[in-house]
Amino acid sequence: IEEKEAFQSGEKYVAILSEAASTGISLQADKRVSNQRRRVHITLELPWSADKAIQQFGRTHRANQSSGPEYKFLISDVGGEKRFAAAVAKRLALMGALTQGDRRSTGQSSSLGLSNFDFDNKFGNQALRDMLKGIWKLSDDCLSEVEDKHVVDALSIVDKHLSEILEITPAEKDWKEGLGAYDDDGKSIRIYYSFLKNFLTNKRLVAFAQKRVDAIKEGKGFHQLMQAVKDGEDTAEGMKAKLDAQIEEAKGAGLNFNAVSKLFLYDVGVVQPRATSRRGRKSSPINVPKFLNRCLGMPLHRQSMLSNHFVKCLEKRVREAKEAGNYDIGIRTLTGNKVSVIETRAFNFRGSEAKPVLVYSVKIDQGMSSDAALKLYDDALQADDQRGKIKTGFYIDNRPVFERCPPVYLIISMGRTSQNAVVVRPNSGRTCMNIPWIMDQFVKPSSMCCDLTKVREMWDAEFALADIESEKDYQLSSCGRHRKPIYIFGGQIV
């Protein structure tokens, strides 16, 4: 109590809290105390329980405060630690402390706080499903590149298993015939052998497996190289050169990021679910907390590998949702060629001394001018790596079915791994769509136009034609750009 009073009076400017002081004590910038400085709450170690974390944060964020605290968290790059950060972030998000609508609490939480670890939501689970789908299929389309140290781990696992198989398989037989387990083996061994058999005989990896078999037969397997150095038959430098060559050979034969991830995930019990169980029940999909919990059982470098890849998948999902207008950011920004308030009405509730509730009628011109479209095109070209499934550029549809003017589109690639792209039109602005749909509806019937002067003229012509209500069409498949008014409530009661 004495130390608390010294801090609140301004005699001391730093208060160090242990877990014992995480409940009951009040250290906020209370209007009744002398120390009115804004509190900066630094958390050196997140507790295992989200409830305890919320209690700790509540010491500096309480009623009757003159300013809200700024939270800062010390979180290492260890993948498993993100599990605990995600749990706390989930609770904070539910409390509203991470939404942009609660400006009194975290301040810069979107860039400095735990909002970066709010994985446990619908976008996190969608990203996890996308990630695992690519891993189970051993897809070549991946957001991350496999590192050499992870390839070495995979070679160690595969070569050890294949060495055992080759020892018990007669030389005249194909090595694939020895991949199955024996009938008297335990259940766990049979499951493990079945997993590696399916893994090594997959059409995407059978060439890689054959190269490993050949290397082992020639005395160049991973463990044989290690043993040669240990026995003094080779130097560390010589072994490294041989191993580097085998790493590149493995990558070229199909051992990609998803294949390595599949091996690592099996070690912690994350396996491809069966379509149906023996009782006819579908396997429940793994969720984000369970996935992050399983990551805790991995070595640190594997944790970082998979958790960083998951974050990339989540960022991709969120980016696509934002571009499609499906991402709730707490406070929505109204965008368009023009957004204007056309009417304001006030409502007073009987018996209430509060200020009136205001209703704003807002009109949105959802189109995009040629100046804005050309700037968007320039920005997209700078960010485009030219490896996407669709080419960024302006397209013009000259089919005679469009009587008043040929439609002009700006199509923006979202990268080589994205299944979506952005379509920009003079009458409807930006829309995120699936690439096959864009190819069928926009690209194939059109021709790319690189003459920006011509593009500007045609864009301005269609932009002028679209100066009508969005319920009306100025030609086939082309509606006006003025949406119906939307209504926004404001005021003290809200």
Short mmCIF file of C-alpha atoms in Angstrom, two decimals:
data_model
loop_
_atom_site.label_atom_id
_atom_site.label_comp_id
_atom_site.label_asym_id
_atom_site.label_seq_id
_atom_site.Cartn_x
_atom_site.Cartn_y
_atom_site.Cartn_z
CA ILE A 1 0.00 0.00 0.00
CA GLU A 2 2.87 2.38 0.85
CA GLU A 3 4.50 1.79 -2.56
CA LYS A 4 1.15 2.22 -4.31
CA GLU A 5 0.58 5.57 -2.61
CA ALA A 6 4.09 6.70 -3.56
CA PHE A 7 3.36 5.88 -7.21
CA GLN A 8 -0.09 7.48 -7.27
CA SER A 9 1.16 10.63 -5.57
CA GLY A 10 3.95 11.11 -8.09
CA GLU A 11 6.76 10.47 -5.65
CA LYS A 12 7.76 7.46 -7.77
CA TYR A 13 7.19 7.04 -11.49
CA VAL A 14 7.80 3.28 -11.83
CA ALA A 15 5.76 0.51 -10.22
CA ILE A 16 6.82 -3.14 -10.56
CA LEU A 17 3.99 -5.63 -10.13
CA SER A 18 4.31 -9.31 -9.38
CA GLU A 19 1.54 -11.87 -9.87
CA ALA A 20 0.54 -11.35 -6.23
CA ALA A 21 -0.31 -7.70 -6.97
CA SER A 22 -2.23 -8.43 -10.16
CA THR A 23 -5.62 -8.15 -8.44
CA GLY A 24 -7.18 -5.56 -6.17
CA ILE A 25 -4.68 -2.73 -6.57
CA SER A 26 -5.57 0.41 -8.59
CA LEU A 27 -2.82 2.23 -10.45
CA GLN A 28 -4.77 4.08 -13.14
CA ALA A 29 -4.41 7.81 -13.81
CA ASP A 30 -7.25 8.51 -11.37
CA LYS A 31 -8.61 12.06 -11.44
CA ARG A 32 -8.37 12.16 -7.64
CA VAL A 33 -4.60 11.51 -7.38
CA SER A 34 -1.61 13.76 -8.04
CA ASN A 35 0.13 11.57 -10.63
CA GLN A 36 -1.84 12.36 -13.80
CA ARG A 37 0.77 11.02 -16.22
CA ARG A 38 -0.49 8.56 -18.78
CA ARG A 39 0.32 5.02 -17.66
CA VAL A 40 2.57 2.87 -19.85
CA HIS A 41 1.92 -0.74 -18.86
CA ILE A 42 4.82 -3.02 -19.87
CA THR A 43 4.20 -6.78 -19.62
CA LEU A 44 7.46 -8.74 -19.49
CA GLU A 45 5.85 -12.19 -19.42
CA LEU A 46 2.32 -13.14 -20.35
CA PRO A 47 0.64 -15.41 -17.81
CA TRP A 48 -0.57 -18.85 -18.85
CA SER A 49 -4.15 -17.90 -18.09
CA ALA A 50 -5.93 -15.27 -20.19
CA ASP A 51 -8.07 -14.39 -17.15
CA LYS A 52 -4.97 -13.51 -15.13
CA ALA A 53 -3.69 -11.37 -17.99
CA ILE A 54 -6.97 -9.46 -18.09
CA GLN A 55 -6.70 -8.88 -14.33
CA GLN A 56 -3.16 -7.52 -14.72
CA PHE A 57 -4.16 -5.15 -17.52
CA GLY A 58 -7.03 -3.94 -15.38
CA ARG A 59 -4.67 -2.47 -12.76
CA THR A 60 -4.00 0.55 -15.00
CA HIS A 61 -7.28 0.73 -16.92
CA ARG A 62 -10.13 1.48 -14.53
CA ALA A 63 -13.01 3.86 -13.95
CA ASN A 64 -12.56 7.60 -13.28
CA GLN A 65 -9.25 7.81 -15.14
CA SER A 66 -8.12 10.96 -16.91
CA SER A 67 -6.34 9.02 -19.68
CA GLY A 68 -6.20 5.42 -20.80
CA PRO A 69 -3.01 3.36 -20.56
CA GLU A 70 -0.70 2.32 -23.36
CA TYR A 71 0.09 -1.40 -23.29
CA LYS A 72 3.41 -2.84 -24.43
CA PHE A 73 4.25 -6.54 -24.49
CA LEU A 74 7.57 -8.37 -24.57
CA ILE A 75 6.96 -11.45 -26.73
CA SER A 76 9.75 -13.57 -28.16
CA ASP A 77 9.85 -15.02 -31.67
CA VAL A 78 9.20 -18.52 -30.31
CA GLY A 79 6.24 -19.92 -32.24
CA GLY A 80 4.62 -21.59 -29.23
CA GLU A 81 4.49 -18.35 -27.26
CA LYS A 82 2.07 -17.01 -29.84
CA ARG A 83 -0.42 -19.52 -28.45
CA PHE A 84 -0.63 -17.65 -25.15
CA ALA A 85 -0.59 -14.25 -26.83
CA ALA A 86 -3.46 -15.42 -29.05
CA ALA A 87 -5.50 -16.52 -26.03
CA VAL A 88 -5.12 -13.15 -24.35
CA ALA A 89 -5.78 -11.29 -27.61
CA LYS A 90 -8.99 -13.25 -28.05
CA ARG A 91 -10.25 -12.19 -24.63
CA LEU A 92 -9.24 -8.58 -25.19
CA ALA A 93 -11.01 -8.54 -28.54
CA LEU A 94 -14.18 -9.86 -26.91
CA MET A 95 -13.92 -7.08 -24.31
CA GLY A 96 -13.60 -4.51 -27.08
CA ALA A 97 -10.13 -3.40 -26.05
CA LEU A 98 -8.60 -4.20 -29.41
CA THR A 99 -11.29 -2.72 -31.62
CA GLN A 100 -10.83 0.73 -33.05
CA GLY A 101 -14.07 1.75 -31.39
CA ASP A 102 -12.51 1.67 -27.91
CA ARG A 103 -9.97 4.48 -28.22
CA ARG A 104 -9.59 4.93 -24.44
CA SER A 105 -7.72 1.72 -23.74
CA THR A 106 -4.83 0.44 -25.84
CA GLY A 107 -4.13 3.47 -27.99
CA GLN A 108 -1.70 2.04 -30.51
CA SER A 109 -2.83 -1.55 -29.97
CA SER A 110 -3.12 -2.27 -33.67
CA SER A 111 0.61 -1.76 -34.11
CA LEU A 112 2.10 -2.36 -30.64
CA GLY A 113 -0.38 -4.49 -28.75
CA LEU A 114 -1.82 -7.97 -28.96
CA SER A 115 -4.13 -7.32 -31.89
CA ASN A 116 -1.34 -8.76 -34.06
CA PHE A 117 -1.86 -12.05 -32.23
CA ASP A 118 -5.64 -12.23 -32.52
CA PHE A 119 -5.59 -15.48 -34.50
CA ASP A 120 -8.55 -17.24 -32.92
CA ASN A 121 -11.30 -15.87 -35.14
CA LYS A 122 -13.09 -16.91 -38.32
CA PHE A 123 -10.28 -15.61 -40.53
CA GLY A 124 -7.71 -17.51 -38.47
CA ASN A 125 -9.63 -20.76 -38.82
CA GLN A 126 -10.13 -20.17 -42.55
CA ALA A 127 -6.41 -19.49 -42.96
CA LEU A 128 -5.57 -22.65 -40.98
CA ARG A 129 -7.85 -24.74 -43.20
CA ASP A 130 -6.23 -23.26 -46.32
CA MET A 131 -2.76 -23.91 -44.93
CA LEU A 132 -3.46 -27.52 -43.92
CA LYS A 133 -5.21 -28.23 -47.22
CA GLY A 134 -2.04 -27.26 -49.08
CA ILE A 135 0.09 -29.37 -46.71
CA TRP A 136 -2.06 -32.51 -47.01
CA LYS A 137 -2.02 -32.22 -50.82
CA LEU A 138 1.74 -31.46 -50.86
CA SER A 139 0.91 -28.49 -53.06
CA ASP A 140 3.66 -26.63 -54.90
CA ASP A 141 1.67 -23.39 -54.49
CA CYS A 142 2.91 -22.06 -51.15
CA LEU A 143 3.50 -18.70 -49.49
CA SER A 144 6.75 -19.83 -47.80
CA GLU A 145 10.01 -21.27 -49.06
CA VAL A 146 11.56 -24.20 -47.20
CA GLU A 147 14.85 -23.43 -45.45
CA ASP A 148 17.88 -25.70 -45.71
CA LYS A 149 17.90 -26.55 -41.99
CA HIS A 150 14.34 -27.85 -42.27
CA VAL A 151 15.26 -29.92 -45.34
CA VAL A 152 18.08 -31.44 -43.25
CA ASP A 153 15.55 -32.41 -40.55
CA ALA A 154 13.34 -34.03 -43.18
CA LEU A 155 16.29 -35.93 -44.71
CA SER A 156 17.18 -37.23 -41.26
CA ILE A 157 13.66 -38.59 -40.72
CA VAL A 158 13.30 -40.10 -44.19
CA ASP A 159 16.80 -41.59 -44.42
CA LYS A 160 16.54 -43.22 -41.01
CA HIS A 161 13.29 -44.92 -41.98
CA LEU A 162 14.48 -45.96 -45.45
CA SER A 163 17.72 -47.36 -44.00
CA GLU A 164 15.70 -49.63 -41.72
CA ILE A 165 13.50 -50.68 -44.65
CA LEU A 166 16.47 -51.51 -46.90
CA GLU A 167 18.08 -53.61 -44.17
CA ILE A 168 15.08 -55.96 -43.99
CA THR A 169 14.11 -55.94 -47.67
CA PRO A 170 15.85 -58.52 -49.92
CA ALA A 171 18.01 -56.93 -52.61
CA GLU A 172 15.98 -58.51 -55.42
CA LYS A 173 12.78 -56.89 -54.20
CA ASP A 174 11.59 -53.32 -54.75
CA TRP A 175 12.14 -51.16 -51.67
CA LYS A 176 8.49 -50.09 -51.78
CA GLU A 177 7.42 -53.64 -50.86
CA GLY A 178 9.10 -53.27 -47.48
CA LEU A 179 7.32 -50.10 -46.46
CA GLY A 180 4.42 -51.88 -44.76
CA ALA A 181 4.45 -52.78 -41.05
CA TYR A 182 4.43 -56.35 -39.72
CA ASP A 183 1.23 -57.86 -38.37
CA ASP A 184 2.71 -58.22 -34.86
CA ASP A 185 3.79 -54.57 -34.69
CA GLY A 186 2.00 -52.30 -32.24
CA LYS A 187 -0.74 -49.93 -33.30
CA SER A 188 1.43 -46.81 -33.13
CA ILE A 189 4.14 -48.43 -35.27
CA ARG A 190 1.61 -49.56 -37.86
CA ILE A 191 0.16 -46.04 -38.04
CA TYR A 192 3.64 -44.53 -38.42
CA TYR A 193 4.63 -46.99 -41.15
CA SER A 194 1.35 -46.36 -42.96
CA PHE A 195 1.91 -42.60 -42.83
CA LEU A 196 5.46 -42.82 -44.22
CA LYS A 197 4.40 -45.32 -46.89
CA ASN A 198 1.72 -42.94 -48.16
CA PHE A 199 4.16 -40.04 -47.90
CA LEU A 200 7.04 -41.67 -49.78
CA THR A 201 4.91 -43.26 -52.50
CA ASN A 202 2.94 -40.10 -53.21
CA LYS A 203 3.28 -39.20 -56.88
CA ARG A 204 4.78 -35.84 -55.93
CA LEU A 205 7.51 -37.41 -53.75
CA VAL A 206 8.25 -40.83 -55.23
CA ALA A 207 11.16 -39.37 -57.25
CA PHE A 208 12.57 -37.81 -54.08
CA ALA A 209 12.22 -41.13 -52.21
CA GLN A 210 14.00 -43.01 -55.00
CA LYS A 211 16.92 -40.56 -54.87
CA ARG A 212 17.19 -41.10 -51.11
CA VAL A 213 17.20 -44.88 -51.59
CA ASP A 214 19.98 -44.55 -54.17
CA ALA A 215 21.98 -42.26 -51.86
CA ILE A 216 21.71 -44.74 -48.96
CA LYS A 217 22.78 -47.65 -51.17
CA GLU A 218 25.81 -45.61 -52.29
CA GLY A 219 26.74 -44.82 -48.68
CA LYS A 220 25.71 -41.17 -49.02
CA GLY A 221 22.64 -41.11 -46.77
CA PHE A 222 22.34 -38.42 -44.12
CA HIS A 223 23.32 -40.61 -41.18
CA GLN A 224 26.12 -42.22 -43.21
CA LEU A 225 27.60 -38.77 -43.92
CA MET A 226 27.43 -37.91 -40.20
CA GLN A 227 29.07 -41.20 -39.24
CA ALA A 228 31.89 -40.67 -41.78
CA VAL A 229 32.81 -37.39 -40.07
CA LYS A 230 32.59 -39.00 -36.65
CA ASP A 231 34.89 -41.85 -37.75
CA GLY A 232 37.38 -39.42 -39.29
CA GLU A 233 36.75 -40.67 -42.83
CA ASP A 234 35.63 -37.22 -44.00
CA THR A 235 35.98 -33.61 -42.89
CA ALA A 236 33.15 -31.36 -41.77
CA GLU A 237 33.76 -29.15 -44.81
CA GLY A 238 33.60 -32.11 -47.18
CA MET A 239 30.44 -33.42 -45.53
CA LYS A 240 28.79 -29.98 -45.74
CA ALA A 241 29.49 -29.72 -49.46
CA LYS A 242 27.93 -33.16 -50.06
CA LEU A 243 24.96 -32.33 -47.85
CA ASP A 244 24.35 -29.00 -49.60
CA ALA A 245 24.24 -30.82 -52.93
CA GLN A 246 21.73 -33.33 -51.54
CA ILE A 247 19.56 -30.52 -50.15
CA GLU A 248 19.28 -28.93 -53.58
CA GLU A 249 18.64 -32.32 -55.16
CA ALA A 250 15.85 -33.01 -52.64
CA LYS A 251 14.20 -29.66 -53.34
CA GLY A 252 14.36 -30.30 -57.06
CA ALA A 253 12.80 -33.75 -56.61
CA GLY A 254 9.72 -32.38 -54.83
CA LEU A 255 10.61 -31.90 -51.16
CA ASN A 256 8.95 -28.50 -50.76
CA PHE A 257 7.72 -26.53 -47.76
CA ASN A 258 4.39 -28.37 -47.56
CA ALA A 259 6.06 -31.80 -47.67
CA VAL A 260 8.46 -30.90 -44.85
CA SER A 261 5.56 -29.42 -42.84
CA LYS A 262 3.58 -32.64 -43.20
CA LEU A 263 6.45 -34.61 -41.63
CA PHE A 264 6.82 -32.14 -38.76
CA LEU A 265 3.09 -31.98 -38.03
CA TYR A 266 2.85 -35.77 -37.80
CA ASP A 267 5.42 -35.72 -34.99
CA VAL A 268 3.01 -33.65 -32.84
CA GLY A 269 -0.16 -35.51 -33.79
CA VAL A 270 -1.56 -33.18 -36.46
CA VAL A 271 -2.54 -35.52 -39.28
CA GLN A 272 -4.85 -35.41 -42.28
CA PRO A 273 -8.38 -36.14 -41.01
CA ARG A 274 -10.35 -39.04 -42.40
CA ALA A 275 -13.47 -38.22 -44.38
CA THR A 276 -15.53 -40.46 -42.09
CA SER A 277 -14.79 -42.60 -39.09
CA ARG A 278 -15.74 -46.23 -38.71
CA ARG A 279 -18.98 -45.09 -37.11
CA GLY A 280 -19.77 -42.86 -40.07
CA ARG A 281 -18.88 -39.62 -38.30
CA LYS A 282 -16.85 -36.91 -39.95
CA SER A 283 -13.60 -35.95 -38.27
CA SER A 284 -13.79 -32.55 -36.62
CA PRO A 285 -11.32 -30.07 -38.16
CA ILE A 286 -8.44 -28.79 -36.07
CA ASN A 287 -8.89 -25.23 -34.80
CA VAL A 288 -6.37 -22.48 -34.13
CA PRO A 289 -5.88 -23.03 -30.35
CA LYS A 290 -5.33 -26.76 -30.87
CA PHE A 291 -2.88 -26.14 -33.72
CA LEU A 292 -0.86 -23.63 -31.64
CA ASN A 293 -0.92 -26.00 -28.66
CA ARG A 294 0.51 -28.80 -30.80
CA CYS A 295 3.24 -26.44 -32.03
CA LEU A 296 4.47 -26.29 -28.43
CA GLY A 297 5.66 -29.89 -28.81
CA MET A 298 8.07 -29.01 -31.62
CA PRO A 299 11.67 -27.79 -31.46
CA LEU A 300 11.87 -24.01 -31.51
CA HIS A 301 12.97 -23.66 -35.14
CA ARG A 302 10.05 -25.82 -36.29
CA GLN A 303 7.62 -23.80 -34.17
CA SER A 304 8.81 -20.61 -35.83
CA MET A 305 8.63 -22.17 -39.29
CA LEU A 306 4.99 -23.25 -39.01
CA SER A 307 3.68 -20.36 -36.93
CA ASN A 308 5.24 -17.79 -39.31
CA HIS A 309 3.72 -19.62 -42.27
CA PHE A 310 0.33 -19.61 -40.55
CA VAL A 311 0.61 -15.85 -40.00
CA LYS A 312 1.33 -15.38 -43.72
CA CYS A 313 -1.79 -17.40 -44.59
CA LEU A 314 -3.83 -15.34 -42.12
CA GLU A 315 -2.53 -12.04 -43.52
CA LYS A 316 -3.46 -13.22 -47.02
CA ARG A 317 -6.99 -14.12 -45.87
CA VAL A 318 -7.46 -10.79 -44.09
CA ARG A 319 -6.07 -8.83 -47.05
CA GLU A 320 -8.49 -10.56 -49.42
CA ALA A 321 -11.38 -9.95 -47.01
CA LYS A 322 -10.52 -6.25 -46.78
CA GLU A 323 -10.31 -5.90 -50.54
CA ALA A 324 -13.65 -7.68 -50.90
CA GLY A 325 -15.20 -5.46 -48.21
CA ASN A 326 -15.92 -8.40 -45.87
CA TYR A 327 -13.57 -7.52 -43.03
CA ASP A 328 -15.04 -5.91 -39.92
CA ILE A 329 -12.44 -3.47 -38.57
CA GLY A 330 -14.60 -2.14 -35.74
CA ILE A 331 -15.13 1.26 -37.34
CA ARG A 332 -15.99 1.12 -41.01
CA THR A 333 -14.54 3.63 -43.41
CA LEU A 334 -16.99 4.68 -46.11
CA THR A 335 -15.19 4.93 -49.44
CA GLY A 336 -16.12 5.88 -52.97
CA ASN A 337 -15.76 8.65 -55.50
CA LYS A 338 -17.80 10.86 -53.17
CA VAL A 339 -19.36 10.35 -49.72
CA SER A 340 -21.69 13.08 -48.48
CA VAL A 341 -24.16 13.65 -45.65
CA ILE A 342 -27.45 14.71 -47.21
CA GLU A 343 -29.60 14.97 -44.07
CA THR A 344 -29.23 14.97 -40.29
CA ARG A 345 -32.10 14.26 -37.90
CA ALA A 346 -32.14 14.49 -34.10
CA PHE A 347 -34.21 12.39 -31.68
CA ASN A 348 -34.82 13.29 -28.03
CA PHE A 349 -36.01 10.55 -25.70
CA ARG A 350 -38.64 11.49 -23.13
CA GLY A 351 -37.24 11.61 -19.60
CA SER A 352 -33.65 11.61 -20.76
CA GLU A 353 -31.31 14.52 -20.03
CA ALA A 354 -28.68 13.19 -22.44
CA LYS A 355 -27.87 14.78 -25.74
CA PRO A 356 -30.09 13.74 -28.65
CA VAL A 357 -29.42 10.75 -30.85
CA LEU A 358 -28.46 11.84 -34.35
CA VAL A 359 -29.30 9.99 -37.55
CA TYR A 360 -27.18 10.84 -40.57
CA SER A 361 -28.38 10.06 -44.05
CA VAL A 362 -25.27 9.37 -46.15
CA LYS A 363 -25.12 9.14 -49.92
CA ILE A 364 -22.26 7.25 -51.60
CA ASP A 365 -21.03 7.54 -55.15
CA GLN A 366 -19.35 4.13 -55.43
CA GLY A 367 -17.66 4.78 -58.78
CA MET A 368 -14.03 5.58 -59.44
CA SER A 369 -12.68 8.44 -61.54
CA SER A 370 -10.02 7.97 -64.21
CA ASP A 371 -7.45 9.84 -62.11
CA ALA A 372 -7.98 7.47 -59.18
CA ALA A 373 -7.92 4.41 -61.48
CA LEU A 374 -4.65 5.43 -63.13
CA LYS A 375 -3.02 6.08 -59.76
CA LEU A 376 -4.22 2.68 -58.55
CA TYR A 377 -2.75 1.15 -61.71
CA ASP A 378 0.65 2.80 -61.11
CA ASP A 379 0.72 1.60 -57.50
CA ALA A 380 -0.25 -1.93 -58.56
CA LEU A 381 2.52 -2.09 -61.17
CA GLN A 382 5.14 -1.21 -58.56
CA ALA A 383 3.92 -3.98 -56.24
CA ASP A 384 3.28 -6.60 -58.97
CA ASP A 385 5.94 -9.34 -59.19
CA GLN A 386 4.62 -10.37 -62.66
CA ARG A 387 4.20 -13.97 -61.46
CA GLY A 388 0.49 -13.87 -60.71
CA LYS A 389 -2.12 -16.03 -62.39
CA ILE A 390 -3.60 -12.98 -64.06
CA LYS A 391 -1.91 -9.94 -65.61
CA THR A 392 -2.41 -6.49 -64.13
CA GLY A 393 -3.69 -3.96 -66.66
CA PHE A 394 -6.62 -2.24 -68.37
CA TYR A 395 -8.99 -4.35 -70.47
CA ILE A 396 -11.61 -3.14 -72.97
CA ASP A 397 -14.62 -5.21 -74.07
CA ASN A 398 -15.51 -4.29 -77.67
CA ARG A 399 -18.37 -6.74 -78.13
CA PRO A 400 -21.34 -5.20 -80.03
CA VAL A 401 -23.76 -6.22 -77.26
CA PHE A 402 -22.63 -3.08 -75.37
CA GLU A 403 -24.45 -0.39 -77.32
CA ARG A 404 -23.56 2.87 -75.57
CA CYS A 405 -19.84 2.39 -74.84
CA PRO A 406 -17.31 -0.46 -74.59
CA PRO A 407 -16.82 -1.34 -70.90
CA VAL A 408 -13.33 -0.74 -69.55
CA TYR A 409 -11.88 -2.65 -66.58
CA LEU A 410 -8.76 -2.36 -64.46
CA ILE A 411 -7.71 -5.82 -63.26
CA ILE A 412 -5.08 -6.07 -60.50
CA SER A 413 -3.22 -9.27 -59.65
CA MET A 414 -2.95 -10.14 -55.94
CA GLY A 415 0.17 -12.30 -56.31
CA ARG A 416 1.12 -15.72 -57.58
CA THR A 417 -0.48 -17.65 -54.71
CA SER A 418 -3.82 -15.85 -54.59
CA GLN A 419 -6.93 -17.35 -56.13
CA ASN A 420 -8.52 -13.90 -56.36
CA ALA A 421 -7.88 -10.61 -58.12
CA VAL A 422 -9.31 -7.08 -57.96
CA VAL A 423 -11.61 -5.74 -60.68
CA VAL A 424 -12.08 -1.96 -60.86
CA ARG A 425 -14.86 -0.39 -62.95
CA PRO A 426 -15.89 3.25 -63.45
CA ASN A 427 -19.40 2.57 -62.15
CA SER A 428 -18.75 0.23 -59.21
CA GLY A 429 -15.23 0.90 -57.95
CA ARG A 430 -13.14 -1.96 -56.54
CA THR A 431 -14.39 -5.55 -56.19
CA CYS A 432 -12.46 -8.71 -55.27
CA MET A 433 -13.43 -11.73 -57.38
CA ASN A 434 -12.33 -15.29 -58.07
CA ILE A 435 -9.79 -15.54 -60.90
CA PRO A 436 -11.66 -18.17 -63.00
CA TRP A 437 -14.74 -15.93 -62.96
CA ILE A 438 -12.67 -12.88 -63.93
CA MET A 439 -11.04 -14.79 -66.78
CA ASP A 440 -14.40 -15.96 -68.11
CA GLN A 441 -16.37 -12.72 -67.68
CA PHE A 442 -13.77 -9.99 -68.20
CA VAL A 443 -10.45 -11.13 -69.66
CA LYS A 444 -11.44 -13.58 -72.42
CA PRO A 445 -14.06 -11.29 -74.06
CA SER A 446 -11.72 -8.29 -73.81
CA SER A 447 -8.36 -7.12 -75.07
CA MET A 448 -5.63 -5.48 -72.98
CA CYS A 449 -5.06 -1.80 -73.71
CA CYS A 450 -1.70 -0.18 -72.94
CA ASP A 451 -2.64 3.22 -74.41
CA LEU A 452 -3.38 5.16 -71.21
CA THR A 453 -4.71 8.17 -73.14
CA LYS A 454 -7.33 5.98 -74.80
CA VAL A 455 -8.07 4.32 -71.45
CA ARG A 456 -8.67 7.69 -69.81
CA GLU A 457 -11.08 8.79 -72.57
CA MET A 458 -13.11 5.57 -72.43
CA TRP A 459 -13.08 5.53 -68.62
CA ASP A 460 -14.38 9.11 -68.44
CA ALA A 461 -17.13 8.31 -70.99
CA GLU A 462 -18.41 5.33 -69.00
CA PHE A 463 -18.03 7.22 -65.71
CA ALA A 464 -20.34 9.92 -67.09
CA LEU A 465 -22.91 7.36 -68.32
CA ALA A 466 -22.94 5.76 -64.85
CA ASP A 467 -24.08 9.02 -63.22
CA ILE A 468 -27.45 7.47 -62.31
CA GLU A 469 -28.92 5.48 -59.41
CA SER A 470 -27.46 2.03 -58.82
CA GLU A 471 -30.90 0.42 -59.31
CA LYS A 472 -30.83 1.44 -62.97
CA ASP A 473 -28.70 0.11 -65.85
CA TYR A 474 -27.18 2.34 -68.51
CA GLN A 475 -26.39 -0.75 -70.61
CA LEU A 476 -26.11 -4.53 -70.26
CA SER A 477 -24.54 -5.63 -66.93
CA SER A 478 -23.72 -2.01 -66.06
CA CYS A 479 -25.57 -0.28 -63.23
CA GLY A 480 -25.33 3.29 -62.00
CA ARG A 481 -22.84 4.42 -59.38
CA HIS A 482 -25.14 6.20 -56.88
CA ARG A 483 -26.16 3.83 -54.10
CA LYS A 484 -29.25 4.15 -51.94
CA PRO A 485 -28.62 6.32 -48.85
CA ILE A 486 -27.36 4.53 -45.75
CA TYR A 487 -28.16 5.65 -42.20
CA ILE A 488 -25.65 6.16 -39.40
CA PHE A 489 -26.59 6.67 -35.75
CA GLY A 490 -24.50 8.90 -33.50
CA GLY A 491 -24.72 10.80 -30.26
CA GLN A 492 -24.01 10.29 -26.56
CA ILE A 493 -26.53 7.50 -25.98
CA VAL A 494 -25.04 5.37 -28.74
#
